[in-house]
Structure formats: structure tokens, C-alpha cells
Amino acid sequence: PSKIEDIREPWMNLSIVAPDRYIGAIMDLVTGRRGSFVKMDYLEHDPHLKAGERRVLLEYQIPLSEMLVDFYDQLKSKTQGYASLDYSFAEYRPDKLVKVDILVNAVAVDALSVLVHADRAQQVGRSLVERLRSLIPRQMFEVPIQAAIGGRVIARESVKALRKNVLAKCYGGDVTRKRKLLEKQKAGKKRMKRVGNVEIPQEAFMSLLRIGK
């Protein structure tokens, strides 16, 4: 069908147990991943904790996509390893999701396309093209990298062309010959850019998993 009524994503019930001194850090982490707070309960005294400290159970609902990559690592880091978590499927929810397409040298790379929340699309697109610029090897021609939504470009970077000194063996002051060599190089680069295939390293695809984290 040409018209999509809505896009739904899986949401999870998330339970986190940690010492109460980490409540603020946990809330910042989960809400930063589009999580919504459900409730908080204090648990029984734990003799392994510091005096006056208690364990707390925090419950949230959060999109599965926000948990897939480094959420657990971030949770452990922010709680110095004291937090534990449990999760279960809640439901599918319609949301404002958009597809961000990536074009390398004006060619769409399907494997680099990502489905993200509309509120984060600009940030994700910009982050991805910046990472790709640093990962894609330089060519003999400039390589444009674009992020687009439905044909509208939202971010752009370029991998600069390698420079070859075509005048290195051109001795003397023959300006006309030098100009011809430079024009020939320029025409050659245009031709390469038109027909050239850009090799995208594996790291570029892995970088997708770390977008916005």
C-alpha cells in the first residue's frame, strides 16, 4: 500500500532494583531513552548497604529499541554495578516514527537506513553522517554523504578527495600545459565520481547501533 496509517513499536515493562542513592541517575537514563515512569517502591533493608541506605524498585515502560544496544552497560556504569533489571513485553504502540535514509555518493544504502522517533530524526541523521565521514576511506573524488527523510535532506557531510600532484613532473613555467593537466585531472575526478563505487567499511554499519547513545 502507498499509504501507511501508523507505525507501531514494541514497548517493554522495565523493573530496576538499586540502592536509593542512584534514583536520580537511573531516572535520567531511562527518561533519556523515552521511558515513562510507572511507580517506585522501597524494599526491605539490605545489610550489605551503607547505614541509612535502602534498596528501591523503579518501574518504567520503555521502547524496546532504546534498550537493545548499550542500555544495560549504561545502567551498570551509572550505578557502579549495583543495579539489576528485569523486563517483559508490554504492548505495541503507535508513535511518530520516520525512516532516515542514508545516501553515499548519491546512492541510497538500504543497510544504513534507520527507523527513529521523529523528535530525534535530525539528531540521528546528523550523527550518522558525521560518523560515516570519519569511517569512509578517502577516494580520488569527493564523496557526499546525506541523511534524508522522504527525499528531503536533513544532514550532509563530505569525504574530501585525495589530492594528487599532477604537476610534480611538470618542470618549467609552461602555464598552458599545467592548466591542461589540472583540467584533465578535474574531468577525470568528475568521471570517477559519476561511476565510482564507494566501499563502506563494516564499522560504518556497526556505528548505527550507537547512534545517539
mmCIF file of C-alpha atoms in Angstrom:
data_model
loop_
_atom_site.group_PDB
_atom_site.id
_atom_site.type_symbol
_atom_site.label_atom_id
_atom_site.label_comp_id
_atom_site.label_asym_id
_atom_site.label_seq_id
_atom_site.Cartn_x
_atom_site.Cartn_y
_atom_site.Cartn_z
ATOM 1 C CA PRO A 1 0.000 0.000 0.000
ATOM 2 C CA SER A 2 1.125 3.550 -0.732
ATOM 3 C CA LYS A 3 -0.346 4.955 2.482
ATOM 4 C CA ILE A 4 0.779 3.883 5.950
ATOM 5 C CA GLU A 5 -1.808 4.547 8.639
ATOM 6 C CA ASP A 6 0.574 4.156 11.554
ATOM 7 C CA ILE A 7 3.815 2.536 12.650
ATOM 8 C CA ARG A 8 3.895 0.620 15.905
ATOM 9 C CA GLU A 9 6.902 -0.298 18.022
ATOM 10 C CA PRO A 10 7.230 -2.771 20.905
ATOM 11 C CA TRP A 11 7.268 -1.345 24.427
ATOM 12 C CA MET A 12 8.565 -3.198 27.468
ATOM 13 C CA ASN A 13 7.783 -3.276 31.182
ATOM 14 C CA LEU A 14 11.066 -2.488 32.917
ATOM 15 C CA SER A 15 11.917 -3.113 36.588
ATOM 16 C CA ILE A 16 15.178 -1.847 38.103
ATOM 17 C CA VAL A 17 16.403 -2.576 41.634
ATOM 18 C CA ALA A 18 19.233 -0.456 43.034
ATOM 19 C CA PRO A 19 20.357 1.448 46.142
ATOM 20 C CA ASP A 20 18.283 4.599 46.566
ATOM 21 C CA ARG A 21 21.298 6.896 46.103
ATOM 22 C CA TYR A 22 21.145 6.097 42.373
ATOM 23 C CA ILE A 23 17.498 7.080 41.839
ATOM 24 C CA GLY A 24 18.388 10.324 40.050
ATOM 25 C CA ALA A 25 20.933 8.703 37.727
ATOM 26 C CA ILE A 26 18.516 5.906 36.811
ATOM 27 C CA MET A 27 15.668 8.316 36.112
ATOM 28 C CA ASP A 28 17.909 10.424 33.868
ATOM 29 C CA LEU A 29 18.993 7.336 31.932
ATOM 30 C CA VAL A 30 15.509 5.898 31.392
ATOM 31 C CA THR A 31 13.724 9.160 30.561
ATOM 32 C CA GLY A 32 16.554 9.981 28.166
ATOM 33 C CA ARG A 33 15.624 6.778 26.327
ATOM 34 C CA ARG A 34 11.935 7.777 26.013
ATOM 35 C CA GLY A 35 10.958 5.713 29.041
ATOM 36 C CA SER A 36 7.887 6.622 31.108
ATOM 37 C CA PHE A 37 7.808 6.309 34.902
ATOM 38 C CA VAL A 38 5.236 3.924 36.418
ATOM 39 C CA LYS A 39 5.971 3.672 40.141
ATOM 40 C CA MET A 40 8.638 3.381 42.827
ATOM 41 C CA ASP A 41 8.695 1.163 45.936
ATOM 42 C CA TYR A 42 11.221 0.873 48.750
ATOM 43 C CA LEU A 43 12.276 -2.678 49.577
ATOM 44 C CA GLU A 44 13.329 -4.365 52.808
ATOM 45 C CA HIS A 45 16.579 -3.392 54.479
ATOM 46 C CA ASP A 46 19.710 -4.861 52.899
ATOM 47 C CA PRO A 47 22.545 -5.490 55.409
ATOM 48 C CA HIS A 48 25.113 -5.089 52.633
ATOM 49 C CA LEU A 49 24.195 -1.435 52.071
ATOM 50 C CA LYS A 50 25.508 1.584 53.917
ATOM 51 C CA ALA A 51 23.774 2.747 57.094
ATOM 52 C CA GLY A 52 20.540 4.561 56.316
ATOM 53 C CA GLU A 53 20.517 3.339 52.710
ATOM 54 C CA ARG A 54 17.737 1.217 51.209
ATOM 55 C CA ARG A 55 17.071 -0.647 48.015
ATOM 56 C CA VAL A 56 14.445 0.766 45.709
ATOM 57 C CA LEU A 57 12.349 -0.798 42.944
ATOM 58 C CA LEU A 58 11.745 1.513 39.988
ATOM 59 C CA GLU A 59 9.220 0.519 37.328
ATOM 60 C CA TYR A 60 9.022 2.034 33.848
ATOM 61 C CA GLN A 61 7.743 1.380 30.371
ATOM 62 C CA ILE A 62 10.281 1.892 27.605
ATOM 63 C CA PRO A 63 10.572 1.226 23.836
ATOM 64 C CA LEU A 64 12.464 -1.980 23.125
ATOM 65 C CA SER A 65 14.625 -0.152 20.573
ATOM 66 C CA GLU A 66 16.012 2.050 23.345
ATOM 67 C CA MET A 67 17.227 -0.999 25.296
ATOM 68 C CA LEU A 68 18.841 -3.037 22.548
ATOM 69 C CA VAL A 69 22.403 -1.775 22.422
ATOM 70 C CA ASP A 70 24.106 -0.371 25.497
ATOM 71 C CA PHE A 71 21.294 0.294 27.958
ATOM 72 C CA TYR A 72 22.428 -2.382 30.417
ATOM 73 C CA ASP A 73 26.050 -1.227 30.233
ATOM 74 C CA GLN A 74 24.982 2.358 30.869
ATOM 75 C CA LEU A 75 22.836 1.270 33.809
ATOM 76 C CA LYS A 76 25.729 -0.634 35.375
ATOM 77 C CA SER A 77 28.063 2.306 34.801
ATOM 78 C CA LYS A 78 25.732 4.866 36.371
ATOM 79 C CA THR A 79 25.081 2.671 39.426
ATOM 80 C CA GLN A 80 28.639 1.335 39.842
ATOM 81 C CA GLY A 81 27.362 -2.164 39.135
ATOM 82 C CA TYR A 82 24.760 -2.218 41.910
ATOM 83 C CA ALA A 83 21.615 -2.174 39.747
ATOM 84 C CA SER A 84 19.778 -5.193 38.385
ATOM 85 C CA LEU A 85 16.954 -5.194 35.867
ATOM 86 C CA ASP A 86 14.128 -7.330 34.593
ATOM 87 C CA TYR A 87 11.828 -6.713 31.647
ATOM 88 C CA SER A 88 8.848 -8.166 29.825
ATOM 89 C CA PHE A 89 6.819 -7.285 26.752
ATOM 90 C CA ALA A 90 4.043 -4.742 27.351
ATOM 91 C CA GLU A 91 2.414 -3.850 24.028
ATOM 92 C CA TYR A 92 2.831 -2.372 20.573
ATOM 93 C CA ARG A 93 2.249 1.374 20.480
ATOM 94 C CA PRO A 94 1.773 3.692 17.503
ATOM 95 C CA ASP A 95 4.282 6.516 17.518
ATOM 96 C CA LYS A 96 5.812 9.230 15.363
ATOM 97 C CA LEU A 97 8.444 7.076 13.700
ATOM 98 C CA VAL A 98 10.213 8.065 10.490
ATOM 99 C CA LYS A 99 12.683 6.339 8.207
ATOM 100 C CA VAL A 100 16.023 8.090 7.827
ATOM 101 C CA ASP A 101 17.705 7.088 4.559
ATOM 102 C CA ILE A 102 21.449 7.404 4.008
ATOM 103 C CA LEU A 103 22.836 8.248 0.582
ATOM 104 C CA VAL A 104 26.534 7.779 -0.165
ATOM 105 C CA ASN A 105 27.706 9.364 -3.400
ATOM 106 C CA ALA A 106 24.025 9.956 -4.286
ATOM 107 C CA VAL A 107 23.202 6.240 -3.933
ATOM 108 C CA ALA A 108 20.839 5.075 -1.171
ATOM 109 C CA VAL A 109 22.398 2.428 1.085
ATOM 110 C CA ASP A 110 19.477 0.369 2.378
ATOM 111 C CA ALA A 111 21.538 -1.301 5.100
ATOM 112 C CA LEU A 112 22.248 2.110 6.652
ATOM 113 C CA SER A 113 18.600 3.198 6.836
ATOM 114 C CA VAL A 114 17.192 3.538 10.341
ATOM 115 C CA LEU A 115 13.716 3.876 11.829
ATOM 116 C CA VAL A 116 13.742 6.502 14.583
ATOM 117 C CA HIS A 117 11.384 8.719 16.529
ATOM 118 C CA ALA A 118 10.562 11.910 14.630
ATOM 119 C CA ASP A 119 11.795 14.075 17.506
ATOM 120 C CA ARG A 120 15.271 12.537 17.188
ATOM 121 C CA ALA A 121 15.471 12.255 13.405
ATOM 122 C CA GLN A 122 17.553 15.402 12.879
ATOM 123 C CA GLN A 123 19.990 14.445 15.634
ATOM 124 C CA VAL A 124 20.320 10.860 14.415
ATOM 125 C CA GLY A 125 20.798 11.895 10.788
ATOM 126 C CA ARG A 126 23.474 14.424 11.686
ATOM 127 C CA SER A 127 25.246 11.978 14.000
ATOM 128 C CA LEU A 128 25.281 9.238 11.392
ATOM 129 C CA VAL A 129 26.668 11.315 8.512
ATOM 130 C CA GLU A 130 29.365 12.701 10.810
ATOM 131 C CA ARG A 131 30.416 9.188 11.807
ATOM 132 C CA LEU A 132 30.364 7.963 8.231
ATOM 133 C CA ARG A 133 32.570 10.861 7.169
ATOM 134 C CA SER A 134 35.255 9.679 9.574
ATOM 135 C CA LEU A 135 34.871 5.993 8.629
ATOM 136 C CA ILE A 136 34.653 6.004 4.831
ATOM 137 C CA PRO A 137 38.136 5.994 3.237
ATOM 138 C CA ARG A 138 39.020 8.975 1.056
ATOM 139 C CA GLN A 139 38.671 8.448 -2.687
ATOM 140 C CA MET A 140 40.113 10.223 -5.707
ATOM 141 C CA PHE A 141 36.835 12.161 -5.791
ATOM 142 C CA GLU A 142 34.747 13.902 -3.145
ATOM 143 C CA VAL A 143 32.084 11.649 -1.614
ATOM 144 C CA PRO A 144 28.872 13.338 -0.418
ATOM 145 C CA ILE A 145 27.056 11.672 2.483
ATOM 146 C CA GLN A 146 23.434 12.655 3.057
ATOM 147 C CA ALA A 147 20.696 11.783 5.520
ATOM 148 C CA ALA A 148 17.189 12.197 4.129
ATOM 149 C CA ILE A 149 13.566 11.672 5.105
ATOM 150 C CA GLY A 150 11.247 11.039 2.184
ATOM 151 C CA GLY A 151 13.646 12.699 -0.246
ATOM 152 C CA ARG A 152 14.247 15.750 1.971
ATOM 153 C CA VAL A 153 17.886 16.077 3.007
ATOM 154 C CA ILE A 154 18.233 16.764 6.744
ATOM 155 C CA ALA A 155 22.022 16.464 7.135
ATOM 156 C CA ARG A 156 25.059 16.408 4.860
ATOM 157 C CA GLU A 157 28.798 15.824 5.137
ATOM 158 C CA SER A 158 31.538 15.137 2.590
ATOM 159 C CA VAL A 159 34.616 12.952 2.490
ATOM 160 C CA LYS A 160 37.233 15.148 0.876
ATOM 161 C CA ALA A 161 39.006 13.884 -2.232
ATOM 162 C CA LEU A 162 42.592 12.698 -2.156
ATOM 163 C CA ARG A 163 44.915 15.189 -3.785
ATOM 164 C CA LYS A 164 47.384 14.028 -6.403
ATOM 165 C CA ASN A 165 50.082 16.442 -7.500
ATOM 166 C CA VAL A 166 49.827 16.127 -11.285
ATOM 167 C CA LEU A 167 52.310 18.972 -11.691
ATOM 168 C CA ALA A 168 55.105 17.192 -9.820
ATOM 169 C CA LYS A 169 56.906 16.214 -13.043
ATOM 170 C CA CYS A 170 55.944 19.325 -14.952
ATOM 171 C CA TYR A 171 59.084 21.404 -14.793
ATOM 172 C CA GLY A 172 59.439 24.949 -16.014
ATOM 173 C CA GLY A 173 56.879 27.659 -16.423
ATOM 174 C CA ASP A 174 54.633 26.273 -19.179
ATOM 175 C CA VAL A 175 51.372 27.679 -17.803
ATOM 176 C CA THR A 176 49.274 26.310 -20.665
ATOM 177 C CA ARG A 177 50.465 22.740 -20.111
ATOM 178 C CA LYS A 178 49.914 22.980 -16.368
ATOM 179 C CA ARG A 179 46.383 24.263 -16.904
ATOM 180 C CA LYS A 180 45.624 21.388 -19.273
ATOM 181 C CA LEU A 181 46.914 18.852 -16.744
ATOM 182 C CA LEU A 182 44.749 20.340 -13.981
ATOM 183 C CA GLU A 183 41.679 20.413 -16.246
ATOM 184 C CA LYS A 184 42.298 16.794 -17.237
ATOM 185 C CA GLN A 185 42.554 15.820 -13.557
ATOM 186 C CA LYS A 186 39.334 17.685 -12.768
ATOM 187 C CA ALA A 187 37.484 15.968 -15.626
ATOM 188 C CA GLY A 188 38.820 12.596 -14.513
ATOM 189 C CA LYS A 189 37.573 13.134 -10.968
ATOM 190 C CA LYS A 190 34.121 14.086 -12.252
ATOM 191 C CA ARG A 191 34.002 10.890 -14.295
ATOM 192 C CA MET A 192 35.143 8.793 -11.324
ATOM 193 C CA LYS A 193 32.548 10.392 -9.093
ATOM 194 C CA ARG A 194 29.817 9.611 -11.591
ATOM 195 C CA VAL A 195 30.660 5.927 -11.977
ATOM 196 C CA GLY A 196 32.679 5.217 -8.839
ATOM 197 C CA ASN A 197 31.624 2.687 -6.241
ATOM 198 C CA VAL A 198 32.402 3.702 -2.677
ATOM 199 C CA GLU A 199 33.412 0.893 -0.351
ATOM 200 C CA ILE A 200 31.753 1.264 3.042
ATOM 201 C CA PRO A 201 33.655 -0.390 5.920
ATOM 202 C CA GLN A 202 31.961 -2.729 8.394
ATOM 203 C CA GLU A 203 32.487 -0.194 11.192
ATOM 204 C CA ALA A 204 30.015 2.118 9.457
ATOM 205 C CA PHE A 205 27.213 -0.415 9.840
ATOM 206 C CA MET A 206 28.145 -1.104 13.457
ATOM 207 C CA SER A 207 28.050 2.635 14.181
ATOM 208 C CA LEU A 208 24.294 2.546 13.572
ATOM 209 C CA LEU A 209 23.872 0.697 16.847
ATOM 210 C CA ARG A 210 25.498 3.502 18.781
ATOM 211 C CA ILE A 211 23.565 6.415 17.312
ATOM 212 C CA GLY A 212 22.535 8.944 19.891
ATOM 213 C CA LYS A 213 23.998 6.912 22.769
#
